[in-house]
PDB file of C-alpha atoms in Angstrom:
ATOM      1  CA  MET A   1     -37.722 -39.375  72.786  1.00 33.00           C
ATOM      2  CA  THR A   2     -40.110 -36.893  71.214  1.00 49.00           C
ATOM      3  CA  GLU A   3     -42.924 -37.854  68.869  1.00 47.00           C
ATOM      4  CA  GLU A   4     -41.137 -35.977  66.076  1.00 55.00           C
ATOM      5  CA  SER A   5     -37.961 -37.998  66.569  1.00 62.00           C
ATOM      6  CA  ARG A   6     -39.944 -41.264  66.372  1.00 83.00           C
ATOM      7  CA  THR A   7     -41.675 -40.272  63.130  1.00 93.00           C
ATOM      8  CA  PRO A   8     -39.830 -41.274  59.935  1.00 97.00           C
ATOM      9  CA  PHE A   9     -38.324 -38.168  58.390  1.00 98.00           C
ATOM     10  CA  SER A  10     -40.140 -38.660  55.066  1.00 98.00           C
ATOM     11  CA  GLU A  11     -43.486 -38.900  56.870  1.00 98.00           C
ATOM     12  CA  TRP A  12     -42.647 -35.803  58.926  1.00 97.00           C
ATOM     13  CA  LEU A  13     -41.964 -33.924  55.682  1.00 98.00           C
ATOM     14  CA  ARG A  14     -45.176 -35.153  54.080  1.00 98.00           C
ATOM     15  CA  SER A  15     -47.349 -34.295  57.055  1.00 98.00           C
ATOM     16  CA  ARG A  16     -45.971 -30.761  57.087  1.00 98.00           C
ATOM     17  CA  SER A  17     -46.730 -30.322  53.409  1.00 98.00           C
ATOM     18  CA  GLU A  18     -50.480 -30.462  53.859  1.00 98.00           C
ATOM     19  CA  PRO A  19     -52.963 -29.516  52.560  1.00 98.00           C
ATOM     20  CA  ASP A  20     -51.092 -29.396  49.256  1.00 98.00           C
ATOM     21  CA  TRP A  21     -50.040 -33.055  49.472  1.00 98.00           C
ATOM     22  CA  ALA A  22     -53.582 -34.382  49.762  1.00 98.00           C
ATOM     23  CA  ALA A  23     -54.687 -31.943  47.061  1.00 98.00           C
ATOM     24  CA  VAL A  24     -52.185 -33.497  44.623  1.00 98.00           C
ATOM     25  CA  VAL A  25     -53.035 -37.110  45.430  1.00 97.00           C
ATOM     26  CA  THR A  26     -56.787 -36.498  45.117  1.00 97.00           C
ATOM     27  CA  HIS A  27     -56.654 -33.834  42.414  1.00 98.00           C
ATOM     28  CA  PRO A  28     -59.513 -33.823  39.887  1.00 98.00           C
ATOM     29  CA  PHE A  29     -57.048 -33.955  36.998  1.00 98.00           C
ATOM     30  CA  ALA A  30     -55.346 -37.010  38.497  1.00 97.00           C
ATOM     31  CA  GLU A  31     -58.749 -38.635  38.912  1.00 96.00           C
ATOM     32  CA  ALA A  32     -59.507 -37.829  35.277  1.00 97.00           C
ATOM     33  CA  ILE A  33     -56.308 -39.597  34.224  1.00 97.00           C
ATOM     34  CA  GLY A  34     -57.449 -42.601  36.225  1.00 95.00           C
ATOM     35  CA  SER A  35     -60.821 -42.622  34.525  1.00 95.00           C
ATOM     36  CA  GLY A  36     -59.303 -42.085  31.085  1.00 96.00           C
ATOM     37  CA  THR A  37     -61.104 -38.781  30.545  1.00 96.00           C
ATOM     38  CA  ALA A  38     -58.278 -36.266  31.053  1.00 97.00           C
ATOM     39  CA  ASP A  39     -57.253 -34.095  28.100  1.00 96.00           C
ATOM     40  CA  MET A  40     -53.571 -35.007  28.126  1.00 96.00           C
ATOM     41  CA  ARG A  41     -52.136 -32.806  25.368  1.00 95.00           C
ATOM     42  CA  ARG A  42     -51.293 -29.661  27.331  1.00 94.00           C
ATOM     43  CA  TYR A  43     -50.288 -31.684  30.368  1.00 96.00           C
ATOM     44  CA  LEU A  44     -47.894 -33.942  28.471  1.00 95.00           C
ATOM     45  CA  GLU A  45     -46.413 -31.113  26.401  1.00 94.00           C
ATOM     46  CA  GLN A  46     -45.534 -29.273  29.605  1.00 95.00           C
ATOM     47  CA  ASP A  47     -44.473 -32.367  31.543  1.00 95.00           C
ATOM     48  CA  PHE A  48     -42.111 -33.404  28.749  1.00 92.00           C
ATOM     49  CA  GLN A  49     -40.189 -30.194  29.389  1.00 92.00           C
ATOM     50  CA  PHE A  50     -39.086 -31.650  32.725  1.00 91.00           C
ATOM     51  CA  VAL A  51     -37.402 -34.712  31.253  1.00 88.00           C
ATOM     52  CA  ASP A  52     -33.995 -33.117  30.749  1.00 89.00           C
ATOM     53  CA  ALA A  53     -33.975 -31.316  34.111  1.00 93.00           C
ATOM     54  CA  PHE A  54     -35.213 -34.443  35.898  1.00 93.00           C
ATOM     55  CA  THR A  55     -32.566 -36.573  34.212  1.00 92.00           C
ATOM     56  CA  ALA A  56     -29.895 -34.082  35.285  1.00 94.00           C
ATOM     57  CA  LEU A  57     -31.301 -34.146  38.816  1.00 96.00           C
ATOM     58  CA  LEU A  58     -31.012 -37.931  38.931  1.00 96.00           C
ATOM     59  CA  GLY A  59     -27.436 -37.617  37.698  1.00 95.00           C
ATOM     60  CA  ALA A  60     -26.740 -35.160  40.508  1.00 97.00           C
ATOM     61  CA  ALA A  61     -28.180 -37.671  42.981  1.00 98.00           C
ATOM     62  CA  VAL A  62     -25.732 -40.289  41.709  1.00 97.00           C
ATOM     63  CA  ALA A  63     -22.850 -37.857  42.174  1.00 97.00           C
ATOM     64  CA  ALA A  64     -23.977 -36.554  45.583  1.00 98.00           C
ATOM     65  CA  ALA A  65     -25.070 -39.834  47.190  1.00 98.00           C
ATOM     66  CA  ASP A  66     -22.991 -40.914  50.160  1.00 96.00           C
ATOM     67  CA  THR A  67     -23.108 -44.686  49.512  1.00 97.00           C
ATOM     68  CA  PHE A  68     -22.329 -46.940  46.567  1.00 97.00           C
ATOM     69  CA  GLU A  69     -25.657 -48.723  46.992  1.00 97.00           C
ATOM     70  CA  ALA A  70     -27.561 -45.475  46.605  1.00 97.00           C
ATOM     71  CA  ARG A  71     -25.621 -44.529  43.492  1.00 97.00           C
ATOM     72  CA  VAL A  72     -26.483 -47.887  41.921  1.00 96.00           C
ATOM     73  CA  ALA A  73     -30.191 -47.622  42.779  1.00 96.00           C
ATOM     74  CA  VAL A  74     -30.529 -44.135  41.295  1.00 96.00           C
ATOM     75  CA  GLY A  75     -28.409 -44.989  38.280  1.00 94.00           C
ATOM     76  CA  ARG A  76     -30.488 -48.080  37.552  1.00 91.00           C
ATOM     77  CA  PHE A  77     -33.734 -46.094  37.657  1.00 91.00           C
ATOM     78  CA  LEU A  78     -32.237 -43.401  35.451  1.00 87.00           C
ATOM     79  CA  GLY A  79     -31.075 -45.869  32.812  1.00 86.00           C
ATOM     80  CA  GLN A  80     -33.976 -48.297  32.785  1.00 75.00           C
ATOM     81  CA  THR A  81     -36.979 -46.066  33.391  1.00 70.00           C
ATOM     82  CA  VAL A  82     -36.360 -42.412  32.553  1.00 70.00           C
ATOM     83  CA  ALA A  83     -33.985 -42.740  29.622  1.00 64.00           C
ATOM     84  CA  ASP A  84     -35.817 -45.697  28.093  1.00 73.00           C
ATOM     85  CA  THR A  85     -39.406 -46.477  29.082  1.00 79.00           C
ATOM     86  CA  GLU A  86     -40.606 -42.990  30.013  1.00 82.00           C
ATOM     87  CA  HIS A  87     -38.862 -41.221  27.138  1.00 81.00           C
ATOM     88  CA  SER A  88     -40.449 -43.656  24.682  1.00 87.00           C
ATOM     89  CA  TYR A  89     -43.860 -43.111  26.252  1.00 92.00           C
ATOM     90  CA  PHE A  90     -43.711 -39.349  25.789  1.00 91.00           C
ATOM     91  CA  HIS A  91     -42.998 -39.575  22.083  1.00 90.00           C
ATOM     92  CA  ARG A  92     -45.753 -42.125  21.461  1.00 93.00           C
ATOM     93  CA  ALA A  93     -48.284 -40.356  23.674  1.00 95.00           C
ATOM     94  CA  LEU A  94     -47.623 -36.894  22.256  1.00 93.00           C
ATOM     95  CA  ALA A  95     -48.034 -38.253  18.735  1.00 93.00           C
ATOM     96  CA  GLU A  96     -51.328 -39.860  19.765  1.00 95.00           C
ATOM     97  CA  VAL A  97     -52.804 -36.680  21.281  1.00 93.00           C
ATOM     98  CA  GLY A  98     -51.513 -34.389  18.531  1.00 90.00           C
ATOM     99  CA  GLY A  99     -48.918 -32.702  20.708  1.00 80.00           C
ATOM    100  CA  GLU A 100     -45.339 -31.723  19.970  1.00 73.00           C
ATOM    101  CA  PRO A 101     -42.157 -32.775  21.808  1.00 66.00           C
ATOM    102  CA  ALA A 102     -40.574 -29.491  20.703  1.00 71.00           C
ATOM    103  CA  PRO A 103     -40.700 -26.864  23.476  1.00 76.00           C
ATOM    104  CA  PRO A 104     -44.105 -25.160  23.653  1.00 82.00           C
ATOM    105  CA  THR A 105     -44.635 -21.863  25.409  1.00 90.00           C
ATOM    106  CA  LEU A 106     -43.779 -22.772  28.972  1.00 94.00           C
ATOM    107  CA  GLU A 107     -46.388 -22.236  31.648  1.00 96.00           C
ATOM    108  CA  PRO A 108     -45.186 -20.252  34.697  1.00 97.00           C
ATOM    109  CA  VAL A 109     -45.408 -23.318  36.930  1.00 98.00           C
ATOM    110  CA  THR A 110     -43.266 -25.294  34.475  1.00 97.00           C
ATOM    111  CA  VAL A 111     -40.604 -22.588  34.567  1.00 97.00           C
ATOM    112  CA  GLU A 112     -40.670 -22.482  38.373  1.00 98.00           C
ATOM    113  CA  PHE A 113     -40.511 -26.253  38.776  1.00 98.00           C
ATOM    114  CA  ARG A 114     -37.550 -26.555  36.402  1.00 97.00           C
ATOM    115  CA  ALA A 115     -35.853 -23.753  38.317  1.00 98.00           C
ATOM    116  CA  LEU A 116     -36.301 -25.671  41.585  1.00 98.00           C
ATOM    117  CA  MET A 117     -34.831 -28.802  40.027  1.00 98.00           C
ATOM    118  CA  ASP A 118     -31.857 -26.810  38.775  1.00 97.00           C
ATOM    119  CA  GLU A 119     -31.447 -25.091  42.159  1.00 98.00           C
ATOM    120  CA  VAL A 120     -31.131 -28.329  44.115  1.00 98.00           C
ATOM    121  CA  ARG A 121     -29.038 -29.976  41.386  1.00 98.00           C
ATOM    122  CA  LEU A 122     -26.497 -27.176  41.538  1.00 97.00           C
ATOM    123  CA  SER A 123     -26.460 -27.325  45.344  1.00 97.00           C
ATOM    124  CA  GLN A 124     -25.056 -30.883  45.178  1.00 97.00           C
ATOM    125  CA  ASP A 125     -26.827 -31.358  48.524  1.00 98.00           C
ATOM    126  CA  TYR A 126     -28.045 -34.963  48.538  1.00 98.00           C
ATOM    127  CA  PRO A 127     -30.944 -34.516  51.011  1.00 98.00           C
ATOM    128  CA  LEU A 128     -32.263 -31.517  49.035  1.00 98.00           C
ATOM    129  CA  ILE A 129     -32.050 -33.495  45.806  1.00 98.00           C
ATOM    130  CA  LEU A 130     -33.856 -36.388  47.463  1.00 98.00           C
ATOM    131  CA  ALA A 131     -36.605 -34.040  48.656  1.00 98.00           C
ATOM    132  CA  VAL A 132     -37.547 -32.985  45.120  1.00 98.00           C
ATOM    133  CA  LEU A 133     -37.246 -36.506  43.731  1.00 98.00           C
ATOM    134  CA  CYS A 134     -39.345 -37.921  46.548  1.00 98.00           C
ATOM    135  CA  VAL A 135     -42.144 -35.401  46.114  1.00 98.00           C
ATOM    136  CA  ALA A 136     -42.251 -35.930  42.355  1.00 97.00           C
ATOM    137  CA  GLU A 137     -42.414 -39.716  42.647  1.00 97.00           C
ATOM    138  CA  TRP A 138     -44.318 -40.249  45.905  1.00 98.00           C
ATOM    139  CA  THR A 139     -47.197 -37.920  45.018  1.00 98.00           C
ATOM    140  CA  TYR A 140     -47.559 -39.661  41.662  1.00 98.00           C
ATOM    141  CA  LEU A 141     -47.569 -43.067  43.312  1.00 98.00           C
ATOM    142  CA  GLY A 142     -50.262 -41.689  45.599  1.00 97.00           C
ATOM    143  CA  TRP A 143     -52.726 -40.739  42.885  1.00 97.00           C
ATOM    144  CA  ALA A 144     -51.833 -43.529  40.433  1.00 97.00           C
ATOM    145  CA  SER A 145     -52.357 -46.183  43.114  1.00 95.00           C
ATOM    146  CA  ARG A 146     -55.922 -44.957  43.592  1.00 92.00           C
ATOM    147  CA  THR A 147     -56.869 -46.190  40.113  1.00 89.00           C
ATOM    148  CA  THR A 148     -58.923 -49.362  40.434  1.00 85.00           C
ATOM    149  CA  GLU A 149     -59.823 -49.977  36.792  1.00 88.00           C
ATOM    150  CA  PRO A 150     -57.058 -48.998  34.320  1.00 85.00           C
ATOM    151  CA  PRO A 151     -58.436 -47.089  31.320  1.00 91.00           C
ATOM    152  CA  GLN A 152     -58.260 -48.728  27.903  1.00 90.00           C
ATOM    153  CA  GLY A 153     -56.416 -46.002  26.000  1.00 92.00           C
ATOM    154  CA  PHE A 154     -52.642 -46.383  26.263  1.00 96.00           C
ATOM    155  CA  VAL A 155     -52.025 -42.661  26.862  1.00 97.00           C
ATOM    156  CA  HIS A 156     -53.773 -42.740  30.229  1.00 97.00           C
ATOM    157  CA  ARG A 157     -53.137 -46.403  31.085  1.00 96.00           C
ATOM    158  CA  GLU A 158     -49.382 -46.414  30.529  1.00 95.00           C
ATOM    159  CA  TRP A 159     -48.935 -43.123  32.411  1.00 96.00           C
ATOM    160  CA  ILE A 160     -50.617 -44.771  35.386  1.00 96.00           C
ATOM    161  CA  GLU A 161     -48.527 -47.918  34.979  1.00 94.00           C
ATOM    162  CA  LEU A 162     -45.327 -45.874  34.929  1.00 94.00           C
ATOM    163  CA  HIS A 163     -46.211 -44.486  38.352  1.00 96.00           C
ATOM    164  CA  SER A 164     -47.584 -47.545  40.134  1.00 95.00           C
ATOM    165  CA  GLY A 165     -46.864 -51.232  40.646  1.00 94.00           C
ATOM    166  CA  PRO A 166     -44.181 -53.098  42.636  1.00 95.00           C
ATOM    167  CA  GLU A 167     -41.131 -51.652  40.878  1.00 94.00           C
ATOM    168  CA  PHE A 168     -42.253 -48.045  41.216  1.00 95.00           C
ATOM    169  CA  GLU A 169     -43.340 -48.665  44.811  1.00 97.00           C
ATOM    170  CA  ALA A 170     -39.835 -49.989  45.519  1.00 97.00           C
ATOM    171  CA  TRP A 171     -38.290 -46.873  43.931  1.00 97.00           C
ATOM    172  CA  VAL A 172     -40.415 -44.578  46.074  1.00 98.00           C
ATOM    173  CA  GLY A 173     -39.583 -46.726  49.078  1.00 98.00           C
ATOM    174  CA  PHE A 174     -35.895 -46.247  48.332  1.00 98.00           C
ATOM    175  CA  LEU A 175     -36.248 -42.456  48.135  1.00 98.00           C
ATOM    176  CA  ARG A 176     -38.208 -42.351  51.374  1.00 98.00           C
ATOM    177  CA  GLY A 177     -35.719 -44.690  52.999  1.00 98.00           C
ATOM    178  CA  GLU A 178     -32.818 -42.447  52.058  1.00 98.00           C
ATOM    179  CA  LEU A 179     -34.556 -39.441  53.595  1.00 98.00           C
ATOM    180  CA  ASP A 180     -35.390 -41.488  56.686  1.00 98.00           C
ATOM    181  CA  ARG A 181     -31.752 -42.566  56.956  1.00 98.00           C
ATOM    182  CA  LEU A 182     -30.287 -39.103  56.555  1.00 98.00           C
ATOM    183  CA  GLY A 183     -32.879 -37.002  58.354  1.00 97.00           C
ATOM    184  CA  PRO A 184     -31.858 -37.849  61.937  1.00 95.00           C
ATOM    185  CA  GLY A 185     -28.301 -36.745  61.204  1.00 96.00           C
ATOM    186  CA  LEU A 186     -29.267 -33.282  59.991  1.00 97.00           C
ATOM    187  CA  ASP A 187     -29.097 -30.293  62.271  1.00 97.00           C
ATOM    188  CA  GLU A 188     -32.052 -27.950  62.719  1.00 96.00           C
ATOM    189  CA  ASP A 189     -31.078 -25.774  59.762  1.00 98.00           C
ATOM    190  CA  GLY A 190     -30.576 -28.834  57.593  1.00 97.00           C
ATOM    191  CA  ARG A 191     -34.013 -30.237  58.407  1.00 97.00           C
ATOM    192  CA  ALA A 192     -35.597 -26.837  57.823  1.00 98.00           C
ATOM    193  CA  GLY A 193     -33.902 -26.577  54.431  1.00 98.00           C
ATOM    194  CA  VAL A 194     -35.143 -29.992  53.328  1.00 98.00           C
ATOM    195  CA  LEU A 195     -38.655 -29.187  54.550  1.00 98.00           C
ATOM    196  CA  ASP A 196     -38.650 -25.908  52.632  1.00 98.00           C
ATOM    197  CA  VAL A 197     -37.704 -27.674  49.390  1.00 98.00           C
ATOM    198  CA  PHE A 198     -40.166 -30.505  50.030  1.00 98.00           C
ATOM    199  CA  ARG A 199     -43.006 -28.035  50.578  1.00 98.00           C
ATOM    200  CA  ARG A 200     -42.098 -25.951  47.547  1.00 98.00           C
ATOM    201  CA  ALA A 201     -42.052 -29.033  45.341  1.00 98.00           C
ATOM    202  CA  THR A 202     -45.415 -30.201  46.696  1.00 98.00           C
ATOM    203  CA  THR A 203     -46.990 -26.806  46.039  1.00 98.00           C
ATOM    204  CA  LEU A 204     -45.632 -26.840  42.494  1.00 98.00           C
ATOM    205  CA  GLU A 205     -47.069 -30.318  41.899  1.00 98.00           C
ATOM    206  CA  ARG A 206     -50.475 -29.019  42.951  1.00 98.00           C
ATOM    207  CA  ARG A 207     -50.160 -25.955  40.749  1.00 98.00           C
ATOM    208  CA  PHE A 208     -49.076 -28.120  37.804  1.00 98.00           C
ATOM    209  CA  PHE A 209     -52.249 -30.198  38.046  1.00 98.00           C
ATOM    210  CA  ASP A 210     -54.272 -26.989  38.440  1.00 98.00           C
ATOM    211  CA  MET A 211     -52.705 -25.733  35.204  1.00 97.00           C
ATOM    212  CA  ALA A 212     -53.496 -28.999  33.411  1.00 97.00           C
ATOM    213  CA  LEU A 213     -57.090 -28.898  34.562  1.00 95.00           C
ATOM    214  CA  GLY A 214     -57.388 -25.352  33.226  1.00 87.00           C
TER     215      GLY A 214
END
């Protein structure tokens, strides 16, 4: 058995997405969110433009999943977190920082990231869909979990809370577990395709924080 075959597929993907992965998790803008000093207006205005595409991507995961249990897990997260808690947060936070939920001029990285979400959604390829979802959620868990003292203002604090804690850790664990379950059954081309998407998503996450930092 090779070392690669013993490594969980999600960890293999992450390790081959360096140095961008570490750059996201330790990004200065993420650290500024944690300290409550980040200027959130531009960031939230752009991030809100992902909500529809991300919701559609979760719906595609429900349709493409190969087990009932997976469909239920994704559907529960979609209904309880994205459509309810997170959507409410955006409207309250944008009002607080003087931003607008209406589409602003989209930054190039926003356009590219939405295009990647649409690409994998239309593929109806469950592992590719999982790759984008896992990057989006796991990187955020990475930086949000580094916060030791939650900031007082709700804009920063609640954004951290949405991406940390036992429930979000369990969600990320589910996504990683699905990749770990499916990875060994993929052929070489299949693994390469998932890695390509995983890397592209990680690079876009880094570029998105770069954009927010200005």
